[in-house]
């Protein structure tokens, strides 16, 4: 998946003193939207979602309110864009893990690791995606599609393993919620710096958890 870690905010290019004509503002070519998202991610990481304001983002970037509102009507719209980007990245990383792992048992376990890696690499996205901050936002069909797509990948992986006789014939969506709850818990512990002690790093714990999940959801005939 594409990396989306916050980077230094872009600033408008100002014309040189001797320029005969005004240089085009780079933001007019799409840079402002990217800069707004990256600055929002930086603020969320440093201060939390509650401290994020659209005006504050614009002030840091040195752009007018009119320019801001061309891209985002309010804070909710900005958060929806952050969440949508996060779910898209998560979906692609889960798909890559599943396919590179051979679309079987190893690929399934790799999906669990990829989920936690995503959260650790993109904590600001993750907090917005699952922190309830977009719950009251206007319905965004692209956000819903990306979020449901990420979950559906897990369901489809479970169905494939059921068909191969590797997973018990429980309801796939319910199985997916069970597994999601486990990796989500590890992800939150990791980004909140709550994993301490020997063998308590996020990846080691995730691999241990996925191994226990595998034995727990295996058909009775395959259980140890």
PDB file of C-alpha atoms in Angstrom:
ATOM      1  CA  UNK A   1       0.000   0.000   0.000  1.00  0.00           C
ATOM      2  CA  UNK A   2       1.095   3.550  -0.525  1.00  0.00           C
ATOM      3  CA  UNK A   3       2.794   5.224   2.422  1.00  0.00           C
ATOM      4  CA  UNK A   4       0.847   8.206   3.768  1.00  0.00           C
ATOM      5  CA  UNK A   5       2.854   9.353   6.722  1.00  0.00           C
ATOM      6  CA  UNK A   6       2.546  13.082   7.397  1.00  0.00           C
ATOM      7  CA  UNK A   7       5.274  15.125   5.748  1.00  0.00           C
ATOM      8  CA  UNK A   8       6.299  18.760   5.966  1.00  0.00           C
ATOM      9  CA  UNK A   9       3.501  20.995   4.738  1.00  0.00           C
ATOM     10  CA  UNK A  10       3.921  22.555   1.335  1.00  0.00           C
ATOM     11  CA  UNK A  11       3.849  26.326   1.031  1.00  0.00           C
ATOM     12  CA  UNK A  12       2.712  28.436  -1.928  1.00  0.00           C
ATOM     13  CA  UNK A  13       5.387  29.377  -4.417  1.00  0.00           C
ATOM     14  CA  UNK A  14       5.835  33.151  -4.412  1.00  0.00           C
ATOM     15  CA  UNK A  15       6.915  35.035  -7.527  1.00  0.00           C
ATOM     16  CA  UNK A  16      10.475  36.366  -7.537  1.00  0.00           C
ATOM     17  CA  UNK A  17      11.012  40.093  -7.319  1.00  0.00           C
ATOM     18  CA  UNK A  18      12.159  40.324 -10.915  1.00  0.00           C
ATOM     19  CA  UNK A  19       9.497  38.158 -12.434  1.00  0.00           C
ATOM     20  CA  UNK A  20       7.568  39.780 -15.236  1.00  0.00           C
ATOM     21  CA  UNK A  21       4.425  37.847 -14.468  1.00  0.00           C
ATOM     22  CA  UNK A  22       2.955  36.031 -11.536  1.00  0.00           C
ATOM     23  CA  UNK A  23       3.907  32.389 -11.268  1.00  0.00           C
ATOM     24  CA  UNK A  24       0.966  30.013 -11.065  1.00  0.00           C
ATOM     25  CA  UNK A  25       0.134  28.965  -7.507  1.00  0.00           C
ATOM     26  CA  UNK A  26       1.037  25.277  -7.140  1.00  0.00           C
ATOM     27  CA  UNK A  27      -2.051  24.740  -5.010  1.00  0.00           C
ATOM     28  CA  UNK A  28      -4.207  25.416  -8.063  1.00  0.00           C
ATOM     29  CA  UNK A  29      -2.802  22.214  -9.540  1.00  0.00           C
ATOM     30  CA  UNK A  30      -3.943  19.979  -6.691  1.00  0.00           C
ATOM     31  CA  UNK A  31      -1.198  20.470  -4.122  1.00  0.00           C
ATOM     32  CA  UNK A  32      -3.425  22.221  -1.606  1.00  0.00           C
ATOM     33  CA  UNK A  33      -5.709  19.259  -0.994  1.00  0.00           C
ATOM     34  CA  UNK A  34      -2.705  17.000  -0.392  1.00  0.00           C
ATOM     35  CA  UNK A  35      -1.105  19.612   1.850  1.00  0.00           C
ATOM     36  CA  UNK A  36      -4.314  19.986   3.860  1.00  0.00           C
ATOM     37  CA  UNK A  37      -4.532  16.246   4.430  1.00  0.00           C
ATOM     38  CA  UNK A  38      -0.881  15.963   5.426  1.00  0.00           C
ATOM     39  CA  UNK A  39      -1.107  18.894   7.827  1.00  0.00           C
ATOM     40  CA  UNK A  40      -4.271  17.422   9.345  1.00  0.00           C
ATOM     41  CA  UNK A  41      -2.463  14.122   9.897  1.00  0.00           C
ATOM     42  CA  UNK A  42       0.440  15.958  11.543  1.00  0.00           C
ATOM     43  CA  UNK A  43      -1.871  17.808  13.928  1.00  0.00           C
ATOM     44  CA  UNK A  44      -3.783  14.630  14.807  1.00  0.00           C
ATOM     45  CA  UNK A  45      -0.537  12.832  15.599  1.00  0.00           C
ATOM     46  CA  UNK A  46       0.805  15.666  17.735  1.00  0.00           C
ATOM     47  CA  UNK A  47      -2.340  16.973  19.439  1.00  0.00           C
ATOM     48  CA  UNK A  48      -5.229  14.602  18.790  1.00  0.00           C
ATOM     49  CA  UNK A  49      -8.301  14.780  16.582  1.00  0.00           C
ATOM     50  CA  UNK A  50     -10.118  17.061  19.014  1.00  0.00           C
ATOM     51  CA  UNK A  51      -7.562  19.840  18.456  1.00  0.00           C
ATOM     52  CA  UNK A  52      -7.845  19.739  14.682  1.00  0.00           C
ATOM     53  CA  UNK A  53      -9.593  22.704  13.063  1.00  0.00           C
ATOM     54  CA  UNK A  54      -9.869  23.569   9.401  1.00  0.00           C
ATOM     55  CA  UNK A  55      -8.935  27.172  10.165  1.00  0.00           C
ATOM     56  CA  UNK A  56      -5.842  26.056  12.061  1.00  0.00           C
ATOM     57  CA  UNK A  57      -4.720  23.886   9.169  1.00  0.00           C
ATOM     58  CA  UNK A  58      -5.171  26.774   6.747  1.00  0.00           C
ATOM     59  CA  UNK A  59      -3.328  29.184   9.013  1.00  0.00           C
ATOM     60  CA  UNK A  60      -0.326  26.870   9.218  1.00  0.00           C
ATOM     61  CA  UNK A  61      -0.232  26.546   5.448  1.00  0.00           C
ATOM     62  CA  UNK A  62      -0.777  30.249   4.924  1.00  0.00           C
ATOM     63  CA  UNK A  63      -3.812  29.954   2.670  1.00  0.00           C
ATOM     64  CA  UNK A  64      -7.100  31.807   2.667  1.00  0.00           C
ATOM     65  CA  UNK A  65     -10.387  30.456   3.984  1.00  0.00           C
ATOM     66  CA  UNK A  66     -11.767  30.681   0.458  1.00  0.00           C
ATOM     67  CA  UNK A  67      -9.016  28.373  -0.781  1.00  0.00           C
ATOM     68  CA  UNK A  68      -9.714  25.949   2.083  1.00  0.00           C
ATOM     69  CA  UNK A  69     -13.417  25.738   1.353  1.00  0.00           C
ATOM     70  CA  UNK A  70     -12.792  24.856  -2.259  1.00  0.00           C
ATOM     71  CA  UNK A  71     -11.609  21.479  -0.973  1.00  0.00           C
ATOM     72  CA  UNK A  72     -13.336  20.918   2.388  1.00  0.00           C
ATOM     73  CA  UNK A  73     -16.539  22.503   3.628  1.00  0.00           C
ATOM     74  CA  UNK A  74     -15.701  21.895   7.279  1.00  0.00           C
ATOM     75  CA  UNK A  75     -13.722  19.735   9.708  1.00  0.00           C
ATOM     76  CA  UNK A  76     -16.049  16.776   9.192  1.00  0.00           C
ATOM     77  CA  UNK A  77     -15.356  16.784   5.463  1.00  0.00           C
ATOM     78  CA  UNK A  78     -11.616  16.836   6.136  1.00  0.00           C
ATOM     79  CA  UNK A  79     -11.900  13.904   8.550  1.00  0.00           C
ATOM     80  CA  UNK A  80     -13.998  11.949   6.048  1.00  0.00           C
ATOM     81  CA  UNK A  81     -11.222  12.415   3.485  1.00  0.00           C
ATOM     82  CA  UNK A  82      -8.621  11.184   6.001  1.00  0.00           C
ATOM     83  CA  UNK A  83     -10.728   8.123   6.835  1.00  0.00           C
ATOM     84  CA  UNK A  84     -11.455   7.371   3.182  1.00  0.00           C
ATOM     85  CA  UNK A  85      -7.756   7.488   2.341  1.00  0.00           C
ATOM     86  CA  UNK A  86      -6.980   5.283   5.332  1.00  0.00           C
ATOM     87  CA  UNK A  87      -9.508   2.599   4.459  1.00  0.00           C
ATOM     88  CA  UNK A  88      -8.322   2.559   0.856  1.00  0.00           C
ATOM     89  CA  UNK A  89      -4.725   2.062   1.973  1.00  0.00           C
ATOM     90  CA  UNK A  90      -5.712  -0.616   4.473  1.00  0.00           C
ATOM     91  CA  UNK A  91      -7.746  -2.478   1.866  1.00  0.00           C
ATOM     92  CA  UNK A  92      -4.868  -2.515  -0.596  1.00  0.00           C
ATOM     93  CA  UNK A  93      -2.371  -3.655   2.028  1.00  0.00           C
ATOM     94  CA  UNK A  94      -4.638  -6.481   3.165  1.00  0.00           C
ATOM     95  CA  UNK A  95      -5.151  -7.568  -0.433  1.00  0.00           C
ATOM     96  CA  UNK A  96      -1.409  -7.533  -1.091  1.00  0.00           C
ATOM     97  CA  UNK A  97      -0.735  -9.620   2.032  1.00  0.00           C
ATOM     98  CA  UNK A  98      -3.424 -12.151   1.072  1.00  0.00           C
ATOM     99  CA  UNK A  99      -2.199 -12.555  -2.488  1.00  0.00           C
ATOM    100  CA  UNK A 100       1.528 -12.605  -1.731  1.00  0.00           C
ATOM    101  CA  UNK A 101       0.871 -15.163   0.994  1.00  0.00           C
ATOM    102  CA  UNK A 102      -0.639 -17.540  -1.554  1.00  0.00           C
ATOM    103  CA  UNK A 103      -4.325 -16.876  -0.790  1.00  0.00           C
ATOM    104  CA  UNK A 104      -4.315 -19.590   1.861  1.00  0.00           C
ATOM    105  CA  UNK A 105      -3.373 -20.099   5.500  1.00  0.00           C
ATOM    106  CA  UNK A 106      -0.135 -18.122   5.258  1.00  0.00           C
ATOM    107  CA  UNK A 107      -1.841 -15.317   3.371  1.00  0.00           C
ATOM    108  CA  UNK A 108      -4.566 -15.136   6.000  1.00  0.00           C
ATOM    109  CA  UNK A 109      -2.069 -14.826   8.831  1.00  0.00           C
ATOM    110  CA  UNK A 110      -0.181 -12.207   6.794  1.00  0.00           C
ATOM    111  CA  UNK A 111      -3.394 -10.170   6.613  1.00  0.00           C
ATOM    112  CA  UNK A 112      -3.454  -9.951  10.404  1.00  0.00           C
ATOM    113  CA  UNK A 113       0.138  -8.754  10.477  1.00  0.00           C
ATOM    114  CA  UNK A 114      -0.554  -6.269   7.668  1.00  0.00           C
ATOM    115  CA  UNK A 115      -3.520  -4.839   9.582  1.00  0.00           C
ATOM    116  CA  UNK A 116      -1.449  -4.062  12.664  1.00  0.00           C
ATOM    117  CA  UNK A 117       1.461  -2.784  10.574  1.00  0.00           C
ATOM    118  CA  UNK A 118      -0.912  -0.363   8.881  1.00  0.00           C
ATOM    119  CA  UNK A 119      -2.103   1.011  12.230  1.00  0.00           C
ATOM    120  CA  UNK A 120       1.452   1.441  13.505  1.00  0.00           C
ATOM    121  CA  UNK A 121       2.593   3.120  10.277  1.00  0.00           C
ATOM    122  CA  UNK A 122      -0.479   5.367   9.983  1.00  0.00           C
ATOM    123  CA  UNK A 123      -1.748   6.058  13.525  1.00  0.00           C
ATOM    124  CA  UNK A 124      -3.465   9.332  12.607  1.00  0.00           C
ATOM    125  CA  UNK A 125      -5.470   7.657   9.855  1.00  0.00           C
ATOM    126  CA  UNK A 126      -6.303   4.790  12.191  1.00  0.00           C
ATOM    127  CA  UNK A 127      -7.562   7.015  14.992  1.00  0.00           C
ATOM    128  CA  UNK A 128      -9.891   8.821  12.604  1.00  0.00           C
ATOM    129  CA  UNK A 129     -11.086   5.613  10.947  1.00  0.00           C
ATOM    130  CA  UNK A 130     -12.073   3.896  14.199  1.00  0.00           C
ATOM    131  CA  UNK A 131     -12.370   6.712  16.743  1.00  0.00           C
ATOM    132  CA  UNK A 132     -15.985   7.613  16.016  1.00  0.00           C
ATOM    133  CA  UNK A 133     -15.041  11.002  14.580  1.00  0.00           C
ATOM    134  CA  UNK A 134     -16.809  10.433  11.259  1.00  0.00           C
ATOM    135  CA  UNK A 135     -19.871   8.739  12.740  1.00  0.00           C
ATOM    136  CA  UNK A 136     -21.971  11.903  12.603  1.00  0.00           C
ATOM    137  CA  UNK A 137     -20.521  13.106   9.295  1.00  0.00           C
ATOM    138  CA  UNK A 138     -22.741  13.234   6.211  1.00  0.00           C
ATOM    139  CA  UNK A 139     -22.934   9.896   4.435  1.00  0.00           C
ATOM    140  CA  UNK A 140     -20.046   9.577   2.018  1.00  0.00           C
ATOM    141  CA  UNK A 141     -20.514   6.724  -0.480  1.00  0.00           C
ATOM    142  CA  UNK A 142     -16.798   6.470  -1.243  1.00  0.00           C
ATOM    143  CA  UNK A 143     -15.955   6.168   2.454  1.00  0.00           C
ATOM    144  CA  UNK A 144     -18.598   3.491   2.936  1.00  0.00           C
ATOM    145  CA  UNK A 145     -17.334   1.614  -0.117  1.00  0.00           C
ATOM    146  CA  UNK A 146     -13.712   1.658   1.050  1.00  0.00           C
ATOM    147  CA  UNK A 147     -14.589   0.647   4.613  1.00  0.00           C
ATOM    148  CA  UNK A 148     -16.895  -2.184   3.559  1.00  0.00           C
ATOM    149  CA  UNK A 149     -14.352  -3.272   0.947  1.00  0.00           C
ATOM    150  CA  UNK A 150     -11.648  -3.710   3.566  1.00  0.00           C
ATOM    151  CA  UNK A 151     -13.965  -5.811   5.739  1.00  0.00           C
ATOM    152  CA  UNK A 152     -15.182  -7.839   2.758  1.00  0.00           C
ATOM    153  CA  UNK A 153     -11.604  -8.874   1.984  1.00  0.00           C
ATOM    154  CA  UNK A 154     -11.443 -10.569   5.375  1.00  0.00           C
ATOM    155  CA  UNK A 155     -14.810 -12.247   4.821  1.00  0.00           C
ATOM    156  CA  UNK A 156     -13.746 -13.476   1.369  1.00  0.00           C
ATOM    157  CA  UNK A 157     -10.480 -14.859   2.760  1.00  0.00           C
ATOM    158  CA  UNK A 158     -12.415 -16.801   5.377  1.00  0.00           C
ATOM    159  CA  UNK A 159     -14.837 -18.173   2.784  1.00  0.00           C
ATOM    160  CA  UNK A 160     -11.917 -19.325   0.627  1.00  0.00           C
ATOM    161  CA  UNK A 161     -10.449 -21.179   3.593  1.00  0.00           C
ATOM    162  CA  UNK A 162     -13.800 -22.710   4.450  1.00  0.00           C
ATOM    163  CA  UNK A 163     -14.005 -24.041   0.915  1.00  0.00           C
ATOM    164  CA  UNK A 164     -10.493 -25.484   1.333  1.00  0.00           C
ATOM    165  CA  UNK A 165     -11.511 -27.188   4.584  1.00  0.00           C
ATOM    166  CA  UNK A 166      -9.198 -25.036   6.739  1.00  0.00           C
ATOM    167  CA  UNK A 167     -11.844 -23.062   8.658  1.00  0.00           C
ATOM    168  CA  UNK A 168     -14.971 -24.266  10.402  1.00  0.00           C
ATOM    169  CA  UNK A 169     -18.308 -23.552   8.734  1.00  0.00           C
ATOM    170  CA  UNK A 170     -19.369 -20.718  11.021  1.00  0.00           C
ATOM    171  CA  UNK A 171     -21.003 -17.573   9.678  1.00  0.00           C
ATOM    172  CA  UNK A 172     -18.195 -15.806   7.737  1.00  0.00           C
ATOM    173  CA  UNK A 173     -19.100 -12.212   8.728  1.00  0.00           C
ATOM    174  CA  UNK A 174     -19.265 -13.211  12.390  1.00  0.00           C
ATOM    175  CA  UNK A 175     -15.910 -14.963  12.129  1.00  0.00           C
ATOM    176  CA  UNK A 176     -14.525 -11.841  10.477  1.00  0.00           C
ATOM    177  CA  UNK A 177     -15.767  -9.655  13.339  1.00  0.00           C
ATOM    178  CA  UNK A 178     -14.139 -11.987  15.849  1.00  0.00           C
ATOM    179  CA  UNK A 179     -10.776 -11.771  14.089  1.00  0.00           C
ATOM    180  CA  UNK A 180     -11.114  -8.051  13.497  1.00  0.00           C
ATOM    181  CA  UNK A 181     -11.708  -7.514  17.231  1.00  0.00           C
ATOM    182  CA  UNK A 182      -8.440  -9.292  18.006  1.00  0.00           C
ATOM    183  CA  UNK A 183      -6.205  -7.441  15.574  1.00  0.00           C
ATOM    184  CA  UNK A 184      -7.945  -4.143  16.308  1.00  0.00           C
ATOM    185  CA  UNK A 185      -7.180  -4.592  20.001  1.00  0.00           C
ATOM    186  CA  UNK A 186      -3.504  -5.235  19.282  1.00  0.00           C
ATOM    187  CA  UNK A 187      -3.385  -2.252  16.936  1.00  0.00           C
ATOM    188  CA  UNK A 188      -4.813   0.115  19.545  1.00  0.00           C
ATOM    189  CA  UNK A 189      -2.473  -1.167  22.233  1.00  0.00           C
ATOM    190  CA  UNK A 190       0.435  -0.634  19.857  1.00  0.00           C
ATOM    191  CA  UNK A 191      -0.372   2.919  18.762  1.00  0.00           C
ATOM    192  CA  UNK A 192      -1.205   3.897  22.349  1.00  0.00           C
ATOM    193  CA  UNK A 193       2.209   2.564  23.478  1.00  0.00           C
ATOM    194  CA  UNK A 194       0.669   0.040  25.863  1.00  0.00           C
ATOM    195  CA  UNK A 195       2.729  -2.987  24.817  1.00  0.00           C
ATOM    196  CA  UNK A 196       5.604  -3.377  27.266  1.00  0.00           C
ATOM    197  CA  UNK A 197       7.874  -6.163  28.404  1.00  0.00           C
ATOM    198  CA  UNK A 198       9.632  -9.091  26.702  1.00  0.00           C
ATOM    199  CA  UNK A 199       8.040 -10.316  23.454  1.00  0.00           C
ATOM    200  CA  UNK A 200       5.448  -7.550  23.722  1.00  0.00           C
ATOM    201  CA  UNK A 201       6.160  -5.855  20.392  1.00  0.00           C
ATOM    202  CA  UNK A 202       3.184  -5.550  18.099  1.00  0.00           C
ATOM    203  CA  UNK A 203       4.366  -7.889  15.357  1.00  0.00           C
ATOM    204  CA  UNK A 204       5.349 -10.721  17.716  1.00  0.00           C
ATOM    205  CA  UNK A 205       2.022 -10.457  19.513  1.00  0.00           C
ATOM    206  CA  UNK A 206       0.099 -10.357  16.233  1.00  0.00           C
ATOM    207  CA  UNK A 207       1.802 -13.480  14.912  1.00  0.00           C
ATOM    208  CA  UNK A 208       1.088 -15.257  18.198  1.00  0.00           C
ATOM    209  CA  UNK A 209      -2.556 -14.142  18.103  1.00  0.00           C
ATOM    210  CA  UNK A 210      -3.036 -15.205  14.487  1.00  0.00           C
ATOM    211  CA  UNK A 211      -1.592 -18.622  15.264  1.00  0.00           C
ATOM    212  CA  UNK A 212      -4.059 -19.010  18.145  1.00  0.00           C
ATOM    213  CA  UNK A 213      -6.870 -17.756  15.894  1.00  0.00           C
ATOM    214  CA  UNK A 214      -5.952 -20.313  13.244  1.00  0.00           C
ATOM    215  CA  UNK A 215      -6.239 -23.210  15.687  1.00  0.00           C
ATOM    216  CA  UNK A 216      -9.382 -21.740  17.229  1.00  0.00           C
ATOM    217  CA  UNK A 217     -11.327 -21.440  13.968  1.00  0.00           C
ATOM    218  CA  UNK A 218     -10.061 -24.671  12.405  1.00  0.00           C
ATOM    219  CA  UNK A 219     -12.550 -27.505  11.868  1.00  0.00           C
ATOM    220  CA  UNK A 220     -12.722 -29.917  14.777  1.00  0.00           C
ATOM    221  CA  UNK A 221     -10.949 -32.577  12.713  1.00  0.00           C
ATOM    222  CA  UNK A 222      -7.938 -30.251  12.270  1.00  0.00           C
ATOM    223  CA  UNK A 223      -7.806 -28.851  15.801  1.00  0.00           C
ATOM    224  CA  UNK A 224      -4.841 -30.079  17.873  1.00  0.00           C
TER     225      UNK A 224
END
